[in-house]
Coordinates of C-alpha atoms and ligand atoms in Angstrom, one line a residue:
M1 CA 0.0 0.1 0.1
K2 CA 1.3 3.4 -0.6
A3 CA 0.3 7.1 0.7
V4 CA -1.7 9.5 -1.0
V5 CA -1.7 12.8 0.6
T6 CA -3.9 15.8 0.4
G7 CA -2.1 19.4 -0.2
N8 CA -2.3 20.3 3.5
E9 CA -1.0 16.5 4.3
M10 CA 2.1 17.1 1.9
K11 CA 3.0 20.2 3.6
A12 CA 2.9 19.0 6.6
I13 CA 5.1 16.4 5.5
D14 CA 7.5 18.9 4.0
T15 CA 7.7 21.2 6.9
Y16 CA 8.7 18.1 9.4
T17 CA 11.0 16.9 6.9
I18 CA 12.9 20.6 6.9
Q19 CA 12.4 21.8 10.2
E20 CA 12.4 18.6 12.2
M21 CA 14.9 16.4 10.0
G22 CA 16.7 18.9 8.9
I23 CA 16.6 18.6 5.4
P24 CA 17.1 22.0 3.6
S25 CA 14.5 22.8 1.2
L26 CA 17.2 23.4 -1.5
V27 CA 18.3 19.9 -1.2
L28 CA 14.6 18.5 -1.5
M29 CA 14.1 21.1 -4.6
E30 CA 17.2 19.8 -6.0
R31 CA 16.5 16.2 -6.0
A32 CA 12.9 17.2 -7.3
A33 CA 14.2 18.9 -10.2
L34 CA 16.7 16.3 -11.1
S35 CA 14.4 13.3 -10.5
M36 CA 11.8 15.2 -13.1
V37 CA 14.8 15.7 -15.7
C38 CA 15.8 12.3 -15.6
R39 CA 12.2 11.3 -16.4
M40 CA 12.1 14.0 -19.2
K41 CA 15.3 12.7 -20.7
E42 CA 14.1 9.6 -21.5
R43 CA 11.1 11.6 -23.8
I44 CA 13.0 14.5 -25.5
D45 CA 15.2 15.3 -28.2
R46 CA 18.4 17.2 -27.7
A47 CA 17.5 19.7 -30.3
D48 CA 13.9 20.5 -28.6
R49 CA 13.6 23.7 -27.4
I50 CA 12.4 23.4 -23.9
L51 CA 10.8 26.3 -22.0
C52 CA 10.4 26.3 -18.1
I53 CA 6.9 28.6 -17.2
C54 CA 8.0 29.3 -13.3
G55 CA 5.4 31.2 -11.0
A56 CA 6.3 32.6 -7.6
G57 CA 6.5 29.8 -5.4
N58 CA 8.3 27.0 -4.2
N59 CA 7.1 25.4 -7.6
G60 CA 8.2 27.9 -9.8
G61 CA 11.4 27.3 -7.8
D62 CA 11.5 23.8 -9.0
G63 CA 10.9 24.9 -12.5
V64 CA 13.9 27.0 -12.6
A65 CA 16.2 24.2 -11.2
V66 CA 14.8 21.9 -13.9
A67 CA 15.8 24.3 -16.7
R68 CA 19.4 25.1 -15.2
I69 CA 19.9 21.2 -14.9
L70 CA 18.8 20.6 -18.6
F71 CA 21.0 23.7 -19.4
G72 CA 24.0 22.6 -17.8
Q73 CA 23.8 19.0 -19.5
G74 CA 23.2 20.8 -23.1
Y75 CA 19.8 21.0 -23.7
S76 CA 18.2 24.2 -25.1
A77 CA 16.4 25.6 -22.0
A78 CA 14.9 28.8 -21.1
I79 CA 12.6 30.2 -18.4
Y80 CA 9.9 32.4 -18.3
M81 CA 9.3 34.3 -14.6
A82 CA 5.3 34.4 -14.5
G83 CA 5.0 35.1 -10.9
N84 CA 5.1 38.6 -9.3
P85 CA 8.5 39.3 -8.2
E86 CA 7.5 40.6 -4.9
K87 CA 6.1 37.1 -4.0
W88 CA 9.3 35.2 -4.8
T89 CA 10.1 32.5 -1.8
E90 CA 13.4 32.6 -0.6
E91 CA 13.9 29.1 -2.2
T92 CA 12.8 30.9 -5.5
K93 CA 15.0 33.6 -5.3
K94 CA 18.1 31.8 -4.8
Q95 CA 17.2 29.5 -7.7
I96 CA 16.8 32.5 -10.1
Q97 CA 20.1 33.9 -8.8
I98 CA 21.7 30.7 -9.5
A99 CA 20.2 30.2 -13.1
R100 CA 21.2 33.7 -13.6
N101 CA 24.8 32.9 -12.5
V102 CA 25.0 30.3 -15.0
G103 CA 23.3 31.9 -17.7
V104 CA 20.3 29.9 -18.3
P105 CA 18.7 32.4 -21.0
E106 CA 15.2 34.2 -19.7
Y107 CA 12.3 35.2 -21.6
N108 CA 10.8 39.1 -20.9
E109 CA 7.5 37.5 -22.7
L110 CA 5.5 34.3 -23.3
D111 CA 6.9 33.2 -26.5
L112 CA 6.0 30.1 -27.7
T113 CA 6.7 29.9 -31.3
H114 CA 9.9 27.6 -31.4
I115 CA 8.7 25.5 -28.0
R116 CA 8.2 21.8 -28.4
V117 CA 8.7 21.1 -24.5
L118 CA 6.9 23.1 -21.8
V119 CA 7.8 22.7 -18.3
D120 CA 4.7 23.9 -16.0
G121 CA 5.9 25.4 -12.5
L122 CA 3.5 27.8 -12.0
F123 CA 1.3 26.4 -9.4
G124 CA 1.9 23.5 -7.3
I125 CA 0.4 22.1 -3.9
G126 CA 0.1 26.0 -2.7
L127 CA -2.8 27.1 -5.3
S128 CA -5.7 28.5 -3.0
K129 CA -8.9 28.9 -4.4
T130 CA -9.4 29.8 -8.4
V131 CA -6.4 30.9 -10.5
R132 CA -6.7 34.6 -10.8
E133 CA -5.2 36.9 -13.5
P134 CA -3.2 37.0 -15.4
Y135 CA -2.6 33.5 -15.0
H136 CA -5.7 32.3 -16.2
T137 CA -5.2 34.0 -19.5
L138 CA -1.7 32.6 -19.3
I139 CA -2.9 28.9 -18.8
E140 CA -5.5 29.3 -21.5
K141 CA -2.7 30.5 -24.2
V142 CA -1.0 27.2 -23.3
N143 CA -3.1 24.9 -23.7
Q144 CA -4.2 26.8 -26.9
W145 CA -0.5 26.1 -27.5
R146 CA -0.8 22.4 -27.3
G147 CA -3.7 21.6 -28.6
R148 CA -4.0 18.3 -29.9
R149 CA -0.5 18.2 -31.3
K150 CA 1.3 15.0 -30.2
E151 CA 4.3 16.3 -31.2
R152 CA 4.1 19.2 -28.0
Q153 CA 4.7 17.9 -24.7
V154 CA 3.9 19.3 -21.1
W155 CA 5.6 18.1 -18.0
A156 CA 3.7 19.3 -14.8
V157 CA 6.0 20.0 -11.6
D158 CA 4.6 18.3 -8.9
V159 CA 0.6 18.9 -10.1
P160 CA -0.8 20.8 -13.4
S161 CA -1.2 24.2 -12.3
G162 CA -5.0 24.8 -11.6
L163 CA -5.4 21.4 -10.5
S164 CA -6.9 20.6 -6.8
S165 CA -4.8 18.4 -5.4
D166 CA -7.2 17.4 -3.4
T167 CA -10.3 16.7 -5.1
G168 CA -9.0 16.4 -8.6
Q169 CA -11.3 19.4 -9.7
P170 CA -10.2 22.0 -12.0
L171 CA -9.8 25.5 -9.7
G172 CA -10.9 27.7 -12.3
C173 CA -8.4 26.5 -15.4
V174 CA -5.9 23.6 -15.3
L175 CA -2.7 23.7 -17.8
K176 CA -3.0 20.5 -19.3
A177 CA -0.2 18.1 -18.9
D178 CA 1.3 15.1 -21.1
Y179 CA 3.3 13.9 -18.1
T180 CA 3.2 15.1 -14.2
V181 CA 6.3 14.0 -12.4
T182 CA 5.0 14.3 -8.4
F183 CA 7.2 14.7 -5.2
G184 CA 7.0 12.7 -2.1
Y185 CA 3.8 11.0 -2.6
M186 CA 0.9 10.4 -4.5
K187 CA -1.5 13.4 -4.6
R188 CA -5.7 12.5 -4.4
G189 CA -5.9 15.2 -7.2
I190 CA -4.1 13.2 -9.7
I191 CA -6.1 9.8 -9.4
L192 CA -9.7 12.1 -9.2
Y193 CA -10.9 12.7 -12.4
P194 CA -10.9 14.8 -14.3
G195 CA -7.5 15.4 -12.5
R196 CA -5.9 11.9 -13.6
E197 CA -6.6 12.6 -17.1
L198 CA -5.5 16.3 -17.4
A199 CA -2.4 15.1 -15.5
G200 CA -1.3 12.6 -18.5
K201 CA 1.0 10.0 -17.1
C202 CA 2.2 10.5 -13.8
F203 CA 5.6 9.6 -12.2
V204 CA 5.8 9.3 -8.3
E205 CA 9.7 10.7 -7.3
N206 CA 10.7 9.9 -3.3
I207 CA 13.1 12.9 -3.3
G208 CA 14.3 12.0 0.4
F209 CA 11.3 12.7 2.6
P210 CA 12.3 10.3 5.5
G211 CA 9.6 7.3 6.4
K212 CA 9.2 9.0 9.8
S213 CA 7.8 12.0 8.3
L214 CA 4.8 10.2 7.2
Q215 CA 4.9 8.1 10.3
V216 CA 4.5 11.7 12.2
H217 CA 1.6 13.0 9.7
P218 CA 0.2 10.2 8.6
S219 CA -2.4 10.5 5.3
A220 CA -5.8 9.3 5.8
G221 CA -5.7 7.9 1.8
F222 CA -4.0 4.9 0.6
T223 CA -3.8 3.1 -3.0
C224 CA -2.9 -0.4 -3.4
H225 CA -0.5 -1.4 -6.4
V226 CA 0.3 -4.9 -8.2
Q227 CA 2.4 -6.4 -5.0
D228 CA -0.7 -5.9 -2.7
F229 CA -2.3 -9.0 -4.4
E230 CA -0.1 -10.6 -1.5
Q231 CA -2.3 -9.7 0.8
L232 CA -5.4 -11.5 -0.8
P233 CA -6.5 -14.5 1.7
K234 CA -4.5 -17.8 1.5
R235 CA -5.3 -20.7 0.8
K236 CA -4.2 -24.2 2.7
N237 CA -3.9 -27.6 1.5
D238 CA -5.7 -28.6 4.8
S239 CA -8.9 -27.0 3.7
N240 CA -12.5 -27.9 2.6
K241 CA -15.3 -25.5 1.1
G242 CA -16.1 -24.4 4.2
T243 CA -12.9 -23.2 5.0
Y244 CA -13.2 -20.3 2.5
G245 CA -16.3 -19.2 2.8
K246 CA -20.8 -19.9 2.1
I247 CA -22.2 -16.5 0.5
L248 CA -26.0 -16.1 0.3
V249 CA -26.3 -13.9 -3.0
I250 CA -29.9 -12.0 -2.5
A251 CA -30.4 -10.9 -6.4
G252 CA -32.6 -11.5 -9.3
S253 CA -36.0 -10.6 -10.6
K254 CA -38.1 -12.1 -13.0
N255 CA -36.4 -10.6 -15.7
M256 CA -33.0 -10.0 -14.5
S257 CA -31.5 -13.7 -14.0
G258 CA -28.0 -11.9 -15.0
A259 CA -27.6 -10.0 -11.7
A260 CA -27.8 -13.0 -9.7
Y261 CA -25.2 -15.1 -12.1
F262 CA -22.4 -12.5 -12.4
A263 CA -22.3 -11.5 -8.5
G264 CA -22.8 -15.5 -7.7
R265 CA -20.3 -16.5 -10.1
S266 CA -17.7 -13.7 -9.0
A267 CA -18.1 -14.8 -5.2
F268 CA -16.8 -18.0 -6.4
V269 CA -14.2 -17.2 -8.7
V270 CA -12.4 -15.1 -6.0
G271 CA -12.2 -18.3 -3.6
A272 CA -15.9 -18.5 -2.0
G273 CA -16.2 -22.6 -1.3
L274 CA -20.1 -22.3 -1.1
V275 CA -22.5 -19.9 -2.9
R276 CA -26.3 -19.9 -2.3
I277 CA -28.4 -17.7 -4.6
L278 CA -31.8 -16.6 -3.3
T279 CA -34.2 -15.3 -6.1
P280 CA -37.8 -15.5 -7.7
E281 CA -38.9 -18.7 -8.7
A282 CA -38.7 -17.7 -12.4
N283 CA -34.6 -17.6 -12.6
R284 CA -34.4 -21.5 -10.8
V285 CA -34.3 -23.2 -14.4
I286 CA -31.6 -20.4 -15.9
L287 CA -29.6 -20.3 -13.1
Q288 CA -29.5 -24.1 -12.7
S289 CA -28.3 -24.2 -16.3
Q290 CA -25.8 -21.3 -16.2
L291 CA -24.3 -21.3 -12.7
P292 CA -24.7 -25.6 -11.6
Q293 CA -21.7 -25.0 -9.0
A294 CA -24.5 -22.8 -6.9
M295 CA -26.8 -23.9 -4.8
I296 CA -30.7 -22.2 -5.5
S297 CA -33.2 -21.1 -3.6
V298 CA -36.6 -19.6 -4.8
W299 CA -38.7 -16.9 -2.8
E300 CA -42.0 -18.9 -3.6
E301 CA -41.0 -21.8 -1.6
T302 CA -38.8 -19.8 1.6
D303 CA -40.9 -19.1 4.8
R304 CA -39.6 -17.6 8.0
D305 CA -37.9 -20.7 8.9
S306 CA -36.1 -21.8 6.1
L307 CA -35.1 -18.1 5.4
A308 CA -33.8 -18.2 9.1
N309 CA -31.6 -21.5 8.3
M310 CA -30.3 -19.6 5.4
L311 CA -29.1 -16.4 7.2
A312 CA -27.2 -18.5 9.9
W313 CA -25.9 -20.5 7.2
A314 CA -24.0 -17.7 5.6
D315 CA -20.9 -16.4 6.8
T316 CA -21.8 -13.0 4.6
L317 CA -25.1 -11.6 2.4
V318 CA -24.7 -10.1 -0.8
I319 CA -27.8 -8.5 -1.7
G320 CA -29.5 -6.0 -4.0
P321 CA -28.6 -6.7 -7.9
G322 CA -31.5 -7.0 -9.8
I323 CA -34.0 -7.3 -7.2
G324 CA -36.1 -4.6 -8.0
T325 CA -37.7 -2.0 -5.4
S326 CA -41.1 -3.4 -4.7
E327 CA -43.3 -3.4 -1.8
I328 CA -42.8 -6.8 -1.2
M329 CA -38.9 -6.7 -1.9
A330 CA -39.0 -4.2 0.8
Q331 CA -40.3 -6.7 3.5
R332 CA -38.0 -9.5 2.4
L333 CA -35.1 -7.1 3.3
K334 CA -36.2 -6.0 6.4
S335 CA -36.5 -9.4 7.8
V336 CA -33.2 -10.3 6.1
F337 CA -32.0 -7.3 8.1
A338 CA -33.5 -7.9 11.4
G339 CA -32.7 -11.9 11.0
S340 CA -28.9 -11.8 10.0
Q341 CA -25.5 -11.1 12.2
C342 CA -23.2 -11.8 9.4
P343 CA -21.7 -9.1 7.2
I344 CA -23.6 -7.8 4.5
V345 CA -22.7 -6.3 0.9
L346 CA -25.5 -3.9 0.2
D347 CA -25.6 -3.3 -4.0
A348 CA -27.8 -1.9 -6.6
D349 CA -32.0 -1.9 -6.0
G350 CA -30.7 -2.7 -2.1
L351 CA -29.4 0.8 -2.0
N352 CA -32.2 2.5 -3.6
L353 CA -34.8 0.6 -0.9
L354 CA -32.1 1.5 2.1
A355 CA -32.8 5.2 0.5
E356 CA -36.2 5.3 1.0
H357 CA -36.1 3.4 4.4
E358 CA -33.4 5.2 6.7
E359 CA -34.5 3.3 9.9
W360 CA -32.8 0.4 8.3
Y361 CA -29.2 1.8 9.3
S362 CA -29.4 0.5 12.9
L363 CA -30.0 -2.7 11.5
L364 CA -27.0 -2.6 9.3
N365 CA -24.5 -0.5 11.2
G366 CA -20.8 -2.1 11.9
R367 CA -21.4 -5.0 9.3
T368 CA -22.2 -3.6 6.1
I369 CA -20.4 -2.6 3.1
L370 CA -22.7 -0.3 0.5
T371 CA -21.5 0.1 -3.0
P372 CA -23.1 2.9 -4.6
H373 CA -22.5 4.6 -7.9
M374 CA -23.0 8.2 -8.2
G375 CA -26.8 7.9 -9.1
E376 CA -27.3 5.8 -5.9
M377 CA -25.2 7.8 -3.5
S378 CA -27.4 10.8 -4.7
R379 CA -30.1 8.8 -3.6
L380 CA -28.9 7.8 -0.3
T381 CA -27.3 11.5 0.5
G382 CA -30.0 13.2 -0.6
C383 CA -26.6 15.5 -2.9
S384 CA -26.5 15.7 -6.4
I385 CA -23.9 14.0 -8.4
D386 CA -22.1 17.4 -9.1
E387 CA -21.7 18.0 -5.7
L388 CA -20.6 14.7 -4.8
K389 CA -18.3 14.5 -7.5
A390 CA -16.5 17.9 -6.4
D391 CA -15.3 16.1 -3.4
R392 CA -15.5 12.3 -3.8
G393 CA -13.4 11.6 -0.7
K394 CA -15.2 14.1 1.2
A395 CA -18.7 12.1 0.6
A396 CA -17.7 8.4 0.8
L397 CA -15.6 9.6 4.6
K398 CA -19.0 11.3 5.7
L399 CA -21.5 8.5 4.2
A400 CA -19.4 5.9 6.4
R401 CA -18.8 8.0 9.5
E402 CA -22.3 8.9 9.9
R403 CA -24.2 5.8 9.1
Q404 CA -21.1 3.2 10.6
I405 CA -20.8 1.6 7.2
I406 CA -17.8 1.2 4.8
C407 CA -18.8 3.1 1.8
V408 CA -17.4 2.3 -1.5
L409 CA -18.2 5.0 -3.9
K410 CA -17.9 3.5 -7.3
D411 CA -17.1 5.8 -10.5
S412 CA -14.4 6.0 -12.9
S413 CA -12.4 6.7 -9.9
T414 CA -13.3 4.9 -7.3
V415 CA -13.1 5.5 -3.4
V416 CA -13.7 3.3 -0.5
S417 CA -13.9 4.8 3.5
D418 CA -14.3 3.2 6.4
G419 CA -15.2 6.7 7.8
K420 CA -11.8 7.4 8.9
H421 CA -9.3 6.2 5.9
L422 CA -9.9 6.7 2.3
Y423 CA -8.6 4.4 -0.2
F424 CA -8.2 5.7 -3.8
N425 CA -8.7 2.9 -6.7
Q426 CA -6.3 3.6 -9.7
T427 CA -7.4 0.4 -11.4
G428 CA -10.1 -0.2 -13.9
N429 CA -11.0 1.5 -16.9
H430 CA -14.0 2.6 -19.4
G431 CA -14.7 -1.0 -20.6
M432 CA -16.0 -1.9 -17.5
A433 CA -18.8 0.9 -17.8
T434 CA -20.7 -1.9 -19.1
G435 CA -24.1 -3.8 -17.8
G436 CA -23.1 -6.2 -15.0
S437 CA -20.1 -4.7 -14.1
G438 CA -21.3 -3.7 -10.8
D439 CA -22.6 -7.1 -9.9
V440 CA -19.6 -8.7 -10.5
L441 CA -18.1 -6.6 -8.4
A442 CA -20.4 -7.1 -5.7
G443 CA -19.7 -10.9 -5.7
V444 CA -15.7 -10.4 -5.5
I445 CA -16.2 -8.2 -2.0
G446 CA -18.8 -10.8 -0.9
G447 CA -16.3 -13.9 -1.9
L448 CA -13.4 -11.8 0.0
S449 CA -15.3 -11.0 3.2
G450 CA -16.5 -14.6 3.5
A451 CA -13.3 -15.7 3.2
G452 CA -12.8 -14.0 6.4
E453 CA -11.2 -10.8 5.7
G454 CA -12.3 -7.6 7.4
L455 CA -15.1 -5.5 6.1
F456 CA -12.8 -2.7 5.0
K457 CA -10.3 -4.7 3.3
A458 CA -12.7 -7.0 2.0
A459 CA -14.0 -3.7 0.1
Y460 CA -11.2 -2.0 -1.0
M461 CA -8.9 -5.4 -1.8
G462 CA -12.3 -6.4 -3.9
V463 CA -12.6 -2.9 -5.7
F464 CA -8.5 -3.1 -6.6
L465 CA -9.1 -6.3 -7.9
H466 CA -12.1 -5.7 -10.0
G467 CA -10.6 -3.1 -11.4
S468 CA -7.2 -5.2 -12.3
A469 CA -9.9 -8.1 -13.7
G470 CA -11.3 -5.1 -15.7
D471 CA -7.6 -4.1 -17.0
A472 CA -6.8 -7.5 -18.1
A473 CA -10.1 -8.2 -19.9
A474 CA -9.2 -5.1 -21.6
A475 CA -5.7 -6.5 -22.9
R476 CA -7.5 -9.2 -24.3
F477 CA -10.5 -7.8 -25.7
G478 CA -10.7 -4.4 -25.8
F479 CA -12.7 -1.7 -24.5
R480 CA -15.7 -2.1 -26.5
G481 CA -15.8 -6.0 -26.9
M482 CA -15.6 -6.5 -23.3
T483 CA -18.3 -7.3 -21.6
S484 CA -19.1 -8.7 -17.8
V485 CA -18.5 -11.6 -19.0
E486 CA -14.7 -11.2 -19.7
I487 CA -14.4 -9.3 -16.6
I488 CA -15.1 -12.5 -14.9
E489 CA -12.6 -14.0 -17.3
G490 CA -10.1 -11.1 -16.6
L491 CA -10.7 -12.0 -12.6
I492 CA -9.8 -15.7 -13.2
E493 CA -6.6 -15.2 -15.4
I494 CA -5.1 -12.2 -12.4
L495 CA -5.9 -14.7 -9.8
K496 CA -4.0 -17.5 -11.9
N497 CA -0.8 -15.7 -11.6
Ligands
NAX1 N1 10.0 22.5 0.8 C1 10.1 22.9 -0.1 O1 10.9 23.5 -0.3 C2 9.6 22.0 -1.7 C3 8.4 22.4 -2.4 N2 8.4 21.6 -3.2 C4 7.5 22.6 -4.3 O2 6.7 23.2 -3.9 C5 5.5 23.3 -4.4 C6 4.5 24.3 -3.0 O3 5.6 25.3 -2.9 P1 4.4 26.7 -2.4 O4 4.0 26.1 -1.3 O5 5.3 27.7 -2.3 O6 3.3 26.7 -3.1 P2 3.1 27.1 -5.0 O7 4.5 27.3 -5.5 O8 2.4 25.5 -5.2 O9 1.9 28.1 -5.0 C7 2.1 29.3 -4.3 C8 2.1 30.4 -5.2 O10 0.9 30.5 -6.2 C9 0.4 31.9 -5.3 N3 -1.2 31.6 -5.8 C10 -1.9 31.0 -4.7 N4 -3.4 30.5 -5.1 C11 -3.3 31.6 -6.1 C12 -4.4 31.8 -7.1 N5 -6.0 31.1 -7.1 N6 -4.5 32.3 -8.1 C13 -2.7 33.1 -8.3 N7 -2.0 32.7 -7.7 C14 -1.8 32.3 -6.8 C15 1.0 32.7 -4.6 O11 0.6 33.7 -4.6 C16 2.5 31.7 -4.1 O12 3.0 32.9 -5.2 C17 5.3 22.1 -4.5 O13 3.8 21.7 -5.1 C18 6.6 21.7 -4.8 O14 6.6 21.7 -6.1 C19 9.2 20.6 -3.9 O15 10.4 21.0 -4.3 C20 9.8 19.7 -2.9 C21 9.9 21.2 -1.6
ADP2 N1 -14.7 4.7 -16.9 C1 -14.6 3.9 -15.7 N2 -13.0 3.7 -15.7 C2 -13.0 2.9 -14.2 N3 -13.9 1.9 -13.9 C3 -15.1 2.5 -14.1 C4 -15.5 3.0 -15.1 N4 -16.7 3.4 -15.5 C5 -17.4 1.8 -14.9 N5 -16.7 1.5 -13.9 C6 -16.8 0.9 -13.0 O1 -17.9 -0.1 -13.1 C7 -18.3 -0.9 -12.0 C8 -20.0 -0.1 -12.6 O2 -20.8 -0.5 -11.7 P1 -22.6 0.1 -11.8 O3 -22.6 0.8 -12.5 O4 -23.0 -0.7 -10.4 O5 -23.1 -1.3 -12.8 P2 -24.5 -2.0 -12.9 O6 -25.3 -1.5 -12.2 O7 -24.5 -2.3 -14.5 O8 -23.9 -3.7 -12.6 C9 -17.7 0.1 -10.9 O9 -16.9 -0.9 -10.2 C10 -17.2 1.4 -11.6 O10 -16.1 1.6 -10.7
K3 K1 3.0 23.0 -11.5

């Protein structure tokens, strides 16, 4: 797992490193600039004209140092100081002084005519509120210059200027980058859309912040990488089907057998020992033929005693895909919540029913993972989708804390919260915007929970795994061709490897 920080969290780590650890600010800056130059050299030519646009803050100081190092190595690099000289920080002043001593060319006016590579050191994590003039006009001018011309490159220092490093939203306007080299730790705003797109390809460079800085100023946010697959529950030789969890999937309605199939099959694929699907009679034959490994029970033959037996049997319940929102289903869900004690993954129509029955939260808290997409989240919270997207992390954290549940807020950039921590997902792709993809996720999380994972870990590992499966599916079948069936194949492939 790797930390994902807000601007303020990064500042606290910065300050602690400089003031308490004694690493001088200029040393960090030099390392930041060196790491950036190293990345750039893999992708630029010696003949390229490079212009570093620098603001008054330390982001500008980094930009000046980048220009000076490139110039010293024989590249055609120049500087344009965009910020107000009265606001230059001490470090930035020092960098300009060094650059002038060395003889790095300096533009007095912004002229992009012959430039091929632009380094954006206008604003970093110090940007507050909406970008003011004259910077707004400057950013628009650079964006126009870049246009869609592939031969022109923009490299953002730390974060693209104008982007909120906390929410991924533009603060008025953003200088669109092809590459971003971010220092210390990944920033939330670079993972969350539209920031992820505006930042281009991102490199995280450790420029010497000691681990102790993060221990003293821990971040609430984190993300997972491929090595975190190690965290998945281990399988044992000396085991049986009861070892890996019994999952009861309550899913499907008369014209929706697929939702039950996807959730049930995915729970099996991540390793569940036994899966039982409770669904209407109309789905019995379909599911028995499509998913013979699952046990099928039907609502029409379920009385109070048999429901109690099923609930006592299950280690985890996955509830909601394709169940509809009828009054009779609402009554059934209430009996399920009241009659069970095990973890619950509540998805889709289960969430829509919950939005109409707030009193159910008292039956759910402490043992439930809610997996809303933006529309369902809007129904659950009463906030508009735009309000939710303005700060996804905050929205997930708030619901989780207030309702004492785990919130998986699904989107192109999914976040997961237990009310204290925030997982930011980096796997997955637009090929996953396909019917049934969410049902697969519910089954994956249910399967992991049934295998004994804690709720929060089952939720974020499930999201990580599901996105990775989507990436494997896209690699094999392409974004358009892949459907939820291929996402399940992707799951099988990555879990095998
Ligand atoms: N401690 C350090 O010395 C280090 C700093 N680093 C760099 O320093 C950056 C942070 O530096 P700063 O804290 O100086 O901040 P920034 O350089 O990101 O931004 C501050 C500047 O932007 C102006 N500004 C802020 N909001 C504005 C708005 N809405 N419209 C117009 N102007 C606005 C401020 O007046 C100030 O001049 C990081 O992003 C990183 O690039 C790195 O070099 C790592 C080490
Ligand atoms: N553009 C995208 N990038 C990454 N993941 C996506 C994207 N679009 C959708 N997803 C993922 O696909 C799943 C869709 O879930 P959901 O909307 O509930 O689908 P359904 O109701 O069809 O099952 C979520 O896990 C979501 O994060
Ligand atoms: K920048």
